[in-house]
Coordinates of N, CA, C and O in Angstrom, one line a residue:
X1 N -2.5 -15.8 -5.4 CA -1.9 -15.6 -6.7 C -1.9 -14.1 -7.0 O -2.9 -13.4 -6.6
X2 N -1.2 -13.6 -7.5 CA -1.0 -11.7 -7.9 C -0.8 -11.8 -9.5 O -0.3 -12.7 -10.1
X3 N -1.0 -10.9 -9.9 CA -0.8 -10.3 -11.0 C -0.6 -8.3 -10.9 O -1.2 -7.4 -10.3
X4 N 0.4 -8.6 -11.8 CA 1.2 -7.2 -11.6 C 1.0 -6.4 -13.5 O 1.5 -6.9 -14.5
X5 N 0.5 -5.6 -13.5 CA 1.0 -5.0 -14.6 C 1.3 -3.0 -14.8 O 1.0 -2.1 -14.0
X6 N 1.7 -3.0 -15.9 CA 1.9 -1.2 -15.5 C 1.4 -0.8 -17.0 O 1.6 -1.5 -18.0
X7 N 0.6 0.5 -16.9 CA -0.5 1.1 -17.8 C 0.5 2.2 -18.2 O 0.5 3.1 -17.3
X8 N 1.4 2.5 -19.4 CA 1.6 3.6 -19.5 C 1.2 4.8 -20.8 O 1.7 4.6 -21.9
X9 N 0.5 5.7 -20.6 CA -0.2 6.6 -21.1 C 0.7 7.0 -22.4 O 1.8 7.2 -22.1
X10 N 0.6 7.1 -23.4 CA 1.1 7.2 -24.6 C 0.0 8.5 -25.4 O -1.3 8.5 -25.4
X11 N 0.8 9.5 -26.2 CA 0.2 9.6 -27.5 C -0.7 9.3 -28.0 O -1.7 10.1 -27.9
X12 N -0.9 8.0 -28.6 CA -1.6 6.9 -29.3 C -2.6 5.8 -28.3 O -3.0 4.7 -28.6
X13 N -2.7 6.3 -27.4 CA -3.5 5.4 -26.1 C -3.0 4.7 -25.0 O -1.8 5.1 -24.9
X14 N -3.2 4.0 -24.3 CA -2.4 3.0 -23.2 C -1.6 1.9 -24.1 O -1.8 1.4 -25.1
X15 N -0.5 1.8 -23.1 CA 0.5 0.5 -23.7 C 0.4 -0.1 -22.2 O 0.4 0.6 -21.2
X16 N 0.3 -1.5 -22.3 CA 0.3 -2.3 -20.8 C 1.3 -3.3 -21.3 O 1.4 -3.5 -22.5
X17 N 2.1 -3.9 -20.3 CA 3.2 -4.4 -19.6 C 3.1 -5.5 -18.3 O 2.9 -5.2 -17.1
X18 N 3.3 -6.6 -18.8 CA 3.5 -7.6 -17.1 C 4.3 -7.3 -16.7 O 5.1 -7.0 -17.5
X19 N 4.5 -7.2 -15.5 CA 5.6 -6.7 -14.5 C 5.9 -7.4 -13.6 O 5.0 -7.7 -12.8
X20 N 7.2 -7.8 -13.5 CA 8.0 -9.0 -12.3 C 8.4 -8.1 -11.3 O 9.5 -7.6 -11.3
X21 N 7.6 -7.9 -10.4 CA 8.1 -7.3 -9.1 C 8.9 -8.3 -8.0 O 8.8 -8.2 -6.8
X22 N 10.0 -9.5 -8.8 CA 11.2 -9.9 -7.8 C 12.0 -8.8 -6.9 O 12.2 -8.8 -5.7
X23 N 12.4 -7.9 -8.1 CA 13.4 -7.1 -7.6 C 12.9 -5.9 -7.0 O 13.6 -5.2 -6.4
X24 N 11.6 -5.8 -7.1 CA 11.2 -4.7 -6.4 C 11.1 -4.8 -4.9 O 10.1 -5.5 -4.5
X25 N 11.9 -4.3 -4.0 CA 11.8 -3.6 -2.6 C 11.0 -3.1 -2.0 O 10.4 -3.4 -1.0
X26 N 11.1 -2.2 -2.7 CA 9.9 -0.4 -1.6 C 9.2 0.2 -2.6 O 9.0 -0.4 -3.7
X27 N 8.8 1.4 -2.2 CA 8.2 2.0 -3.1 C 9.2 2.7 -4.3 O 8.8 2.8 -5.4
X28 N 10.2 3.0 -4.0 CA 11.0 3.6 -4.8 C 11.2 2.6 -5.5 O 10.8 2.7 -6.6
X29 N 11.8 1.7 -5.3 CA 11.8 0.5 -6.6 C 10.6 0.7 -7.7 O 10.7 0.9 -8.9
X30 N 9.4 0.3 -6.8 CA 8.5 0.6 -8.3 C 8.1 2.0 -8.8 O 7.9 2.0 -10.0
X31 N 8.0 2.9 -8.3 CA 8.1 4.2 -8.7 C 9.6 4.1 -10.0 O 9.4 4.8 -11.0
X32 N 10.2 3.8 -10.0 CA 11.9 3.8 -10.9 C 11.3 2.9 -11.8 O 11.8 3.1 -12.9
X33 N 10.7 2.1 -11.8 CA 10.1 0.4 -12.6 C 9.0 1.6 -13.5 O 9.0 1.6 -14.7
X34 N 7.8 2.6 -12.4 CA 7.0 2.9 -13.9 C 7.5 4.0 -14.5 O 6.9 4.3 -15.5
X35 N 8.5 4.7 -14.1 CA 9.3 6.1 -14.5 C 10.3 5.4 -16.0 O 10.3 5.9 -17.2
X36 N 10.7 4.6 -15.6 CA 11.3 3.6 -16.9 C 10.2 3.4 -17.7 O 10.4 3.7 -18.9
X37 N 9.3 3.0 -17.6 CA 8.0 2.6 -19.0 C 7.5 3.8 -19.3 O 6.6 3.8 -20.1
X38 N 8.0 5.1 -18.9 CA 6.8 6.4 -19.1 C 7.2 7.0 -20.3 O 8.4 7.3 -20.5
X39 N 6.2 7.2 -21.4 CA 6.8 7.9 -22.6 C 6.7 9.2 -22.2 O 5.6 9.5 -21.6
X40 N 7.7 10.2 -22.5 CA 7.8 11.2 -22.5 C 6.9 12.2 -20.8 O 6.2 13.2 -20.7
X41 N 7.4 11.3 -19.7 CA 6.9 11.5 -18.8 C 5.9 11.4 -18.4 O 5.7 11.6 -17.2
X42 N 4.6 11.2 -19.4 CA 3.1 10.9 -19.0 C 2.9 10.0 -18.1 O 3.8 9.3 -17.7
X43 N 1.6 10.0 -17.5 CA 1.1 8.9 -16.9 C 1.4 7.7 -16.6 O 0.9 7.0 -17.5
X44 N 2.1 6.8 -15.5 CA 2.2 5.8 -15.6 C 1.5 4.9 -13.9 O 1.8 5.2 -12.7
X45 N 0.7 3.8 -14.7 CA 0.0 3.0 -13.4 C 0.3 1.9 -13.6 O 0.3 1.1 -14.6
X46 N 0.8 1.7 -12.0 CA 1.0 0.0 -12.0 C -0.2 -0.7 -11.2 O -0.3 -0.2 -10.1
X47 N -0.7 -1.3 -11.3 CA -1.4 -2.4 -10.7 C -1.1 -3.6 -10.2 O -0.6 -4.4 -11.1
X48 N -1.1 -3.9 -9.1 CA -1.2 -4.9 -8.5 C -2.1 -5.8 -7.6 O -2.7 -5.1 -6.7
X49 N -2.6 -7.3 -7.4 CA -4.0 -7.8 -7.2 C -3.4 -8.8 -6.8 O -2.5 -9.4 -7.4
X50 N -4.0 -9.2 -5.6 CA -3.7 -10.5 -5.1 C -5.4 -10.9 -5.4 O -6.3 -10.0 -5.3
X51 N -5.7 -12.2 -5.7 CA -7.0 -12.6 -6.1 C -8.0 -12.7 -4.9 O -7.9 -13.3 -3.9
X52 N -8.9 -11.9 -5.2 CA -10.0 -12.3 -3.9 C -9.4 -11.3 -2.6 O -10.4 -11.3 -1.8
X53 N -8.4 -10.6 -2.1 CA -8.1 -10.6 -1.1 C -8.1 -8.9 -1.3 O -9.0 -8.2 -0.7
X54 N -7.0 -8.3 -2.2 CA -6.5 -6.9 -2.3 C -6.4 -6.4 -3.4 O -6.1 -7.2 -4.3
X55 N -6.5 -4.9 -3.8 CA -5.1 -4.5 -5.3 C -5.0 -3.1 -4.9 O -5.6 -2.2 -4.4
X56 N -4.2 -3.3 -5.3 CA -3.6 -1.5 -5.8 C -3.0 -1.0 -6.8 O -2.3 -1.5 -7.8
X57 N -3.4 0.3 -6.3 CA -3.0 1.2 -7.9 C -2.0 2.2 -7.5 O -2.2 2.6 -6.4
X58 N -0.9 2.6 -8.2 CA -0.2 3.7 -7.9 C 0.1 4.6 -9.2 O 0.6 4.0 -10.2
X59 N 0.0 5.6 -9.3 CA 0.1 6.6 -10.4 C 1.6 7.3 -10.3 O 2.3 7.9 -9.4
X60 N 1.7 7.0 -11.1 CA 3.4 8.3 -11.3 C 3.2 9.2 -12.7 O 3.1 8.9 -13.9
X61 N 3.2 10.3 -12.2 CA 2.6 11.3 -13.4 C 4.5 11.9 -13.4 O 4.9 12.7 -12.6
X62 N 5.1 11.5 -14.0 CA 7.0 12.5 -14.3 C 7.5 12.2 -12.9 O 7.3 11.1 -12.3
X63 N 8.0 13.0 -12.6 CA 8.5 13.6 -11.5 C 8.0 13.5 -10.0 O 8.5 13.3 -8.9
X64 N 6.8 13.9 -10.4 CA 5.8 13.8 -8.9 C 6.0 12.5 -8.4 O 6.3 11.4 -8.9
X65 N 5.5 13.0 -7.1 CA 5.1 11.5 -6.0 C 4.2 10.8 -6.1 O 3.1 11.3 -6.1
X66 N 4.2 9.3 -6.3 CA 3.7 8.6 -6.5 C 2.8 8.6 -6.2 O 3.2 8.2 -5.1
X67 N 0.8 8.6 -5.9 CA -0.1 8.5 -5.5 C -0.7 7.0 -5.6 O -1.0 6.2 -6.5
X68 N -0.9 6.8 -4.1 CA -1.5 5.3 -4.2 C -2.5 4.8 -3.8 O -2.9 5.5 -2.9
X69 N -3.0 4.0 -4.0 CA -4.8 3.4 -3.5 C -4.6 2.3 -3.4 O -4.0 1.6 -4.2
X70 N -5.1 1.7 -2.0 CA -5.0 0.1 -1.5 C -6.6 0.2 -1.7 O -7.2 1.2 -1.7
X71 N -7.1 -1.3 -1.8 CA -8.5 -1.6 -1.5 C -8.7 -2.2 0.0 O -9.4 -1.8 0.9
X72 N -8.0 -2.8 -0.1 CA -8.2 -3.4 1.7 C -6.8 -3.0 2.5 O -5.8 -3.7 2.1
X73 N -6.6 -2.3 3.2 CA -5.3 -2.3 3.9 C -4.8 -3.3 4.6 O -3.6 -3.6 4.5
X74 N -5.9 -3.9 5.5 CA -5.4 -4.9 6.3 C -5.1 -6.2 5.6 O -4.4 -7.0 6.2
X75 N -5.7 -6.5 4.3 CA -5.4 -7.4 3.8 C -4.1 -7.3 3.2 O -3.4 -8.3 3.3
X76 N -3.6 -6.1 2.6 CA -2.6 -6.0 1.8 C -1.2 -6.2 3.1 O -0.1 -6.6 2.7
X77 N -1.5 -5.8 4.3 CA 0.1 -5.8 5.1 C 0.1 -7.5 5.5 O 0.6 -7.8 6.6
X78 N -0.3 -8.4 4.9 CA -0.4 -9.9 4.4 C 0.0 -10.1 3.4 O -0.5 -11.0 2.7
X79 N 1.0 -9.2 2.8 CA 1.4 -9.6 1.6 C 3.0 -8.6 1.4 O 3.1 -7.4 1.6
X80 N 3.8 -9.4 1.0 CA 5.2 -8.3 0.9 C 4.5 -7.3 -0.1 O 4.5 -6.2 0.4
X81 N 3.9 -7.5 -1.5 CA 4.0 -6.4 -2.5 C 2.6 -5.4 -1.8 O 2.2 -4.5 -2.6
X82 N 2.0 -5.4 -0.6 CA 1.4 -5.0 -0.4 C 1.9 -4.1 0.9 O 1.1 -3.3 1.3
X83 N 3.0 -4.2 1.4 CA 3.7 -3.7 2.2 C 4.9 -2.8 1.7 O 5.4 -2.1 2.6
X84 N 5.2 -2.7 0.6 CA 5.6 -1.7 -0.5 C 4.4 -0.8 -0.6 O 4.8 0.4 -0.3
X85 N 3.0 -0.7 -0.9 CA 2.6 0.0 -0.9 C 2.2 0.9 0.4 O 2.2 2.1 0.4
X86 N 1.9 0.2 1.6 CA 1.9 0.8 2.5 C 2.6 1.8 3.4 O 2.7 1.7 4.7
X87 N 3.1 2.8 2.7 CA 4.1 3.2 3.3 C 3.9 4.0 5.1 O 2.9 3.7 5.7
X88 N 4.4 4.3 5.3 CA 4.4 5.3 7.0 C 3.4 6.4 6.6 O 2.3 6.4 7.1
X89 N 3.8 7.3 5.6 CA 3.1 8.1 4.9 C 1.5 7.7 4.8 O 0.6 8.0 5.6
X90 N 1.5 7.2 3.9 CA 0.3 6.5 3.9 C -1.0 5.8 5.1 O -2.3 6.0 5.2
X91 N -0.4 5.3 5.8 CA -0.6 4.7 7.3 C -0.5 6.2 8.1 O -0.7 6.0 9.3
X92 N -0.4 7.0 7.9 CA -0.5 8.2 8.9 C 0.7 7.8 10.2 O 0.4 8.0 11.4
X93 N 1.5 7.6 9.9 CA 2.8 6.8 10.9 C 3.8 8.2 10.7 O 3.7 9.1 9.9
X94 N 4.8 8.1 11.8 CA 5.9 8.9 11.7 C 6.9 8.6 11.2 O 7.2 7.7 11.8
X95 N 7.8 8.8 10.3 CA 8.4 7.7 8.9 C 9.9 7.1 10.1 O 10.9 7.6 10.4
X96 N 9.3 5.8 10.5 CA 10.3 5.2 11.1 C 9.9 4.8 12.4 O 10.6 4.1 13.2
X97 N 8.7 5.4 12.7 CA 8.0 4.4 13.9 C 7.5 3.5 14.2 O 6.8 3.2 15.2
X98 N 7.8 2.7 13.1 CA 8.0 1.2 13.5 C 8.8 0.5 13.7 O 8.5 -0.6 14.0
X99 N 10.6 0.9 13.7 CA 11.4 0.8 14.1 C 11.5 0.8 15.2 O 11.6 -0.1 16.0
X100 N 11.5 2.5 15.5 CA 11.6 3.1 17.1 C 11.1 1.9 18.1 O 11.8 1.4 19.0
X101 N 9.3 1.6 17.9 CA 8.6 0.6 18.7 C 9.4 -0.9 18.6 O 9.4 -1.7 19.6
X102 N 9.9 -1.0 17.5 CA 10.9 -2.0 18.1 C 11.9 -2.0 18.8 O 12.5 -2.8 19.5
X103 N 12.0 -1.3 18.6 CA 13.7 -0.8 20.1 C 13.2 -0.9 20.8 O 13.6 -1.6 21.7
X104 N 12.0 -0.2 20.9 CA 11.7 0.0 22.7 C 11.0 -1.2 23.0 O 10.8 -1.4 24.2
X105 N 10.6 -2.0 22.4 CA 10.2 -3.6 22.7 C 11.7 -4.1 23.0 O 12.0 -4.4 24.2
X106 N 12.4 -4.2 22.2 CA 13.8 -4.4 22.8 C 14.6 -4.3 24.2 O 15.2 -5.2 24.8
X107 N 14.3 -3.4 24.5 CA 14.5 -2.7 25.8 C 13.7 -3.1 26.6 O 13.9 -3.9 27.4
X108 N 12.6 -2.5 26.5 CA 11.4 -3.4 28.0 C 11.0 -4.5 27.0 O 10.8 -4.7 25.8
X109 N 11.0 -5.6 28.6 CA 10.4 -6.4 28.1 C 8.7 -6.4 27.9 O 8.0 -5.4 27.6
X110 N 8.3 -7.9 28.3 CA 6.5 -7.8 28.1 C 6.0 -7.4 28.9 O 4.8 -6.9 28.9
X111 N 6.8 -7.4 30.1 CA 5.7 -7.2 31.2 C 6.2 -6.3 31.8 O 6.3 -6.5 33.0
X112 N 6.9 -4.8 31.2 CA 7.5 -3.6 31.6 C 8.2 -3.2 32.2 O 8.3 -2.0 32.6
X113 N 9.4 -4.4 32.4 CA 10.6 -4.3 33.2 C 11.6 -4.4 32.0 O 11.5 -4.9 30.9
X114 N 12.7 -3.6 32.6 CA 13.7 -3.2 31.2 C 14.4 -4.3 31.7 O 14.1 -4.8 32.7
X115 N 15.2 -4.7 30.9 CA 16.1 -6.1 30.4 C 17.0 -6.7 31.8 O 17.8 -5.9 32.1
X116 N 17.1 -7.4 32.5 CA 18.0 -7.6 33.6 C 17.7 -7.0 35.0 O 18.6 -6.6 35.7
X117 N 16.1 -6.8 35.3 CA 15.8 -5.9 36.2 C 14.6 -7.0 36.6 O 13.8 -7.5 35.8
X118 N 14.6 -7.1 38.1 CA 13.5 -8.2 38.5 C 12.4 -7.3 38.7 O 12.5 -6.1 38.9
X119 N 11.1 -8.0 38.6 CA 10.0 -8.0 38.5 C 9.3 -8.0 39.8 O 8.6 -8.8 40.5
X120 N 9.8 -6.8 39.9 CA 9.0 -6.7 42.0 C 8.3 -5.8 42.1 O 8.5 -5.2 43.1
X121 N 7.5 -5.4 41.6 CA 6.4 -4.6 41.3 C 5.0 -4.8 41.7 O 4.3 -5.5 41.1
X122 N 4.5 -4.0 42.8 CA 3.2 -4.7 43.7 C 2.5 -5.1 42.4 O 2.7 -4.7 41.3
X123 N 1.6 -6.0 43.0 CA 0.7 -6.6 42.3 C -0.8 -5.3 42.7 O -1.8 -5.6 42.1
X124 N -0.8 -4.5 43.2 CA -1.7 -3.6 42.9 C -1.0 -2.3 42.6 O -1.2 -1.3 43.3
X125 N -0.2 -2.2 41.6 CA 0.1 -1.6 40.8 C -1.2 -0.6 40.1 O -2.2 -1.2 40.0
X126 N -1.3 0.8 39.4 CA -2.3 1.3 39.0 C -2.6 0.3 37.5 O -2.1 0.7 36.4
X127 N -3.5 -1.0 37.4 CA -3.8 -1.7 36.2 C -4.1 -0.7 35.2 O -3.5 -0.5 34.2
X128 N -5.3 0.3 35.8 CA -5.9 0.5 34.3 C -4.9 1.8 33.9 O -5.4 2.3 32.9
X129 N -4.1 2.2 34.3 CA -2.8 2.9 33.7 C -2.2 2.3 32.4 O -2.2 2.7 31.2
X130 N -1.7 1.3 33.0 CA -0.8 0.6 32.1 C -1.7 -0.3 30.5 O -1.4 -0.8 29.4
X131 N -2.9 -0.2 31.4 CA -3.8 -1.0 30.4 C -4.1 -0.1 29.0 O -4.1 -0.3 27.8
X132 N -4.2 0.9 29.5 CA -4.6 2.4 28.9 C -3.3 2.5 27.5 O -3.3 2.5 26.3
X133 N -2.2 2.5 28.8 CA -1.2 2.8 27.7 C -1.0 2.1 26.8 O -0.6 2.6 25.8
X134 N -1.2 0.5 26.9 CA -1.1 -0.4 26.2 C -1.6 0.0 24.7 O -1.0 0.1 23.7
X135 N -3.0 0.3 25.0 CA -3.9 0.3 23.9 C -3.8 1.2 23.2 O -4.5 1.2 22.1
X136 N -2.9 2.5 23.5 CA -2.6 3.9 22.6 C -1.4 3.0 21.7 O -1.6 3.1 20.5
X137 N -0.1 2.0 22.3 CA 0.7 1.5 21.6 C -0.2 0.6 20.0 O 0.1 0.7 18.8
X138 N -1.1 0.0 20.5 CA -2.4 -0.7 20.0 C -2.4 0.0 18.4 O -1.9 -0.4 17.3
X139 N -3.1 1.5 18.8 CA -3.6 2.0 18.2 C -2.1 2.6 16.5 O -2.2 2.8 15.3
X140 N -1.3 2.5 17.2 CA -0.1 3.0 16.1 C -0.1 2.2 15.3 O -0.2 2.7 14.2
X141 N 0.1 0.5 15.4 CA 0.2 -0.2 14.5 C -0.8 -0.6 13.9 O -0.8 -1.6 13.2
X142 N -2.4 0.1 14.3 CA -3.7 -0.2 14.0 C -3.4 0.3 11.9 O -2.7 1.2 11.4
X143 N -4.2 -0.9 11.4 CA -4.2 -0.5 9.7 C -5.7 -0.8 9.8 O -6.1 -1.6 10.6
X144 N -6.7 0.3 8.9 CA -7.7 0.3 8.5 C -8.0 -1.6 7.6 O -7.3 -2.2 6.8
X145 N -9.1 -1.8 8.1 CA -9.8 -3.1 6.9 C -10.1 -2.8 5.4 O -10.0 -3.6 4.5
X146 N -10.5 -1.2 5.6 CA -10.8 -1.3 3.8 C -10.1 -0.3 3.6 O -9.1 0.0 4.3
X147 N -10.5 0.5 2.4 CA -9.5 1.1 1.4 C -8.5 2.1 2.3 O -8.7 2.2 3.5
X148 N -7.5 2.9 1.6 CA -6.5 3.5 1.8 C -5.9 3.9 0.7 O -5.7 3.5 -0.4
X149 N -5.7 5.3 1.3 CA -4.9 6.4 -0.2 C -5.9 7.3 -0.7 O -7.1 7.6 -0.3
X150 N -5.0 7.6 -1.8 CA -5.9 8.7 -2.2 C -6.9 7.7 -3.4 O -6.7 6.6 -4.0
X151 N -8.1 8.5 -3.4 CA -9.4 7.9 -3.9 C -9.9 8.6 -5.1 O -10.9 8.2 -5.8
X152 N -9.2 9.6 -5.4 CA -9.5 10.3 -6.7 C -8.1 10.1 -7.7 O -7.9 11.0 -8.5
X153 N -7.1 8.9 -7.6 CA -6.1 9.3 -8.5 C -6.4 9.1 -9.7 O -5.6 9.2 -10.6
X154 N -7.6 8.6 -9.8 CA -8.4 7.9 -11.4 C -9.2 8.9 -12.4 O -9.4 8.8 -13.6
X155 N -9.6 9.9 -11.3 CA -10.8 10.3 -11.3 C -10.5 11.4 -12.7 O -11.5 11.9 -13.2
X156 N -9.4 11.8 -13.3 CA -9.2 12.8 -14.2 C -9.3 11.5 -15.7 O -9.6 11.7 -16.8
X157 N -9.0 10.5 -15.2 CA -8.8 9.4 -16.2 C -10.0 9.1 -16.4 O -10.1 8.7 -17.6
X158 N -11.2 9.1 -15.8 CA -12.6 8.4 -16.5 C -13.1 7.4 -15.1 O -14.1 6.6 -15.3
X159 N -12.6 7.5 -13.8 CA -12.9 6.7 -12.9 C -13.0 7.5 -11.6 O -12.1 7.9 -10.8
X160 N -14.4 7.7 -11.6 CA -15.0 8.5 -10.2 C -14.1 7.7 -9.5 O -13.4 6.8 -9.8
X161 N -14.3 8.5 -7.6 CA -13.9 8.1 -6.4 C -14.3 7.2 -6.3 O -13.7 6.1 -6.3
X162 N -16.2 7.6 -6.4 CA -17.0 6.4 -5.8 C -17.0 5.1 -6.4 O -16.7 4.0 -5.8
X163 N -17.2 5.1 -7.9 CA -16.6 3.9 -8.4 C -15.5 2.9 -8.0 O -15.5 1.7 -7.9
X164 N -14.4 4.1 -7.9 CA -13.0 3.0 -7.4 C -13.4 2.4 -6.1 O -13.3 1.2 -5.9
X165 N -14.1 3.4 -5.1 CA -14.3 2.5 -3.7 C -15.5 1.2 -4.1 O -15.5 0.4 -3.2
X166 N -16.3 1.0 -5.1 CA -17.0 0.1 -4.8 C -16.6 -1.4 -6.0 O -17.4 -2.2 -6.4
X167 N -15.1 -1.2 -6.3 CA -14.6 -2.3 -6.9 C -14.5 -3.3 -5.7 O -14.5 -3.1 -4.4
X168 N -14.4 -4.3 -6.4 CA -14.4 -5.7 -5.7 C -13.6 -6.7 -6.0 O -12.4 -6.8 -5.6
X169 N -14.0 -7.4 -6.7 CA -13.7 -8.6 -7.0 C -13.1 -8.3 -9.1 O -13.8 -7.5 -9.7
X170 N -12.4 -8.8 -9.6 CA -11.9 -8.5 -11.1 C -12.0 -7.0 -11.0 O -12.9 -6.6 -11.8
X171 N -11.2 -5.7 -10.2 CA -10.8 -4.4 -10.4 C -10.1 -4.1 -11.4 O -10.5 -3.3 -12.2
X172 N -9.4 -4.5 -11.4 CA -7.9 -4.1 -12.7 C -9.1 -4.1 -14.1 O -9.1 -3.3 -15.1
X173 N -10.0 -5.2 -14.0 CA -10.4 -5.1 -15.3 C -11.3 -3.9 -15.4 O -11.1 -2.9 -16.2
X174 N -12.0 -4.0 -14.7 CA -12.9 -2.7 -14.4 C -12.4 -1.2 -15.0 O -12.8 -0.3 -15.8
X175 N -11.6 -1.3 -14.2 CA -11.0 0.3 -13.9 C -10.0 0.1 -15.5 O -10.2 1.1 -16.1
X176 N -9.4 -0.5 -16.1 CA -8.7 -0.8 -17.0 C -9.9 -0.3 -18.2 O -9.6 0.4 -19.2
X177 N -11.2 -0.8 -18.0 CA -12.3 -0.2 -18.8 C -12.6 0.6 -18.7 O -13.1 1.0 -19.7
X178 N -12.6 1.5 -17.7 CA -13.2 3.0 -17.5 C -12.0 4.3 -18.0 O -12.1 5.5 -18.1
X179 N -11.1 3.5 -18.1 CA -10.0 4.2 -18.9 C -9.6 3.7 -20.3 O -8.6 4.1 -20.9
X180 N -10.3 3.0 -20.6 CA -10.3 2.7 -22.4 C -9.2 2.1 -23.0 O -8.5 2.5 -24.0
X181 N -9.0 0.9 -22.1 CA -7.5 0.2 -21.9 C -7.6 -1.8 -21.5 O -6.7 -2.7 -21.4
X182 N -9.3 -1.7 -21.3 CA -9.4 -3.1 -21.3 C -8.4 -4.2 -22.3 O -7.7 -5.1 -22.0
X183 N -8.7 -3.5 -23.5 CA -8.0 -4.7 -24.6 C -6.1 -5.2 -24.2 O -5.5 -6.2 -24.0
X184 N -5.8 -3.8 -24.2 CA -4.5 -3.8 -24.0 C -3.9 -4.6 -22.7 O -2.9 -5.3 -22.5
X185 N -4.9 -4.2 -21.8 CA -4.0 -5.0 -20.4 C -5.1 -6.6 -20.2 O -5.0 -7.5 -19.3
X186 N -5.7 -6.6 -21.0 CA -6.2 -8.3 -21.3 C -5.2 -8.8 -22.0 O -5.2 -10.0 -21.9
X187 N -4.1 -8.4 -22.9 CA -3.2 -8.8 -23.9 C -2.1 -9.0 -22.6 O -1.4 -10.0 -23.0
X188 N -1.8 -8.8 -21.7 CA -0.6 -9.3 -20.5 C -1.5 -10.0 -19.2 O -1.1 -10.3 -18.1
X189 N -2.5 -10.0 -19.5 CA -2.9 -10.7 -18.6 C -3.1 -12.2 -18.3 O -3.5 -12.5 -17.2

């Protein structure tokens, strides 16, 4: 189960918002989703929480780039709205090399012969070469277990790093409290 909502910084305190991320895509979708809620360009965070498993937070202060915090990474690329947050950027990736590695899976097959090319390759072939190489490929689509992003995007709001890293279980509420905003995002929740 998820729940989505967006925190936008006002004048007069936080205003919170449920948010239907049907239409939302990528990250730019929701970046355009809290840039629409932002009064007068202030502060805007969306939250997102799959129960028990992940959440994240993404800040859009105007214009700037969106800053974002996963709690579990590996848990969240198990989830579409958690794969919006994960961008290449984020993941330390080359923006589009996960494409590329699919082409070239495309092209060679499993066992390192390109498409229509027989498989006559001694059987004492250099193993631990290829074993080696395998595990650098391994390593690209490797996602961290726990958190991801930046860890201070709270921290000017009332929510240390260390705090955000040792949320757990009911975060949104938490962190919704350390920013003096509990009431408001209990009213969409």
């Amino acid at each position: 189960m998820y729940f989505a909502a967006l925190l936008a910084r006002t004048e007069d305190g936080w205003e919170a918002s449920d948010t239907d991320l049907d239409d939302v895509e990528t990250l730019s979708d929701l970046t355009d989703l809290a840039r629409e809620a932002s009064v007068d360009e202030d502060t805007v965070l969306v939250f997102i929480e799959q129960e028990d498993a992940w959440f994240g937070v993404i800040r859009v202060d105007g214009e700037e780039d969106p800053r974002i915090y996963v709690s579990n990474a590996s848990a969240a690329t198990r989830s579409s709205y958690g794969e919006i947050l994960l961008t290449d950027e984020l993941l330390g990736r080359e923006p589009g090399a996960e494409d590329s590695i699919a082409a070239l899976e495309e092209l060679v097959g499993l066992d390192g012969t390109e498409d229509g090319e027989p498989d006559n390759a001694p059987d004492n072939d250099n193993d631990a070469d290829h074993t080696d190489h395998n595990d650098d490929d391994d390593g690209i689509d490797a996602v961290p277990a726990g958190p991801l992003g930046d860890t201070g995007l709270l921290s000017d709001l009332g929510l240390p790093e260390a705090e955000l890293l040792m949320l757990r279980t009911d975060a949104l509420a938490e962190i919704a409290d350390a920013l003096g905003a509990a009431e408001v995002l209990e009213t969409v929740r």
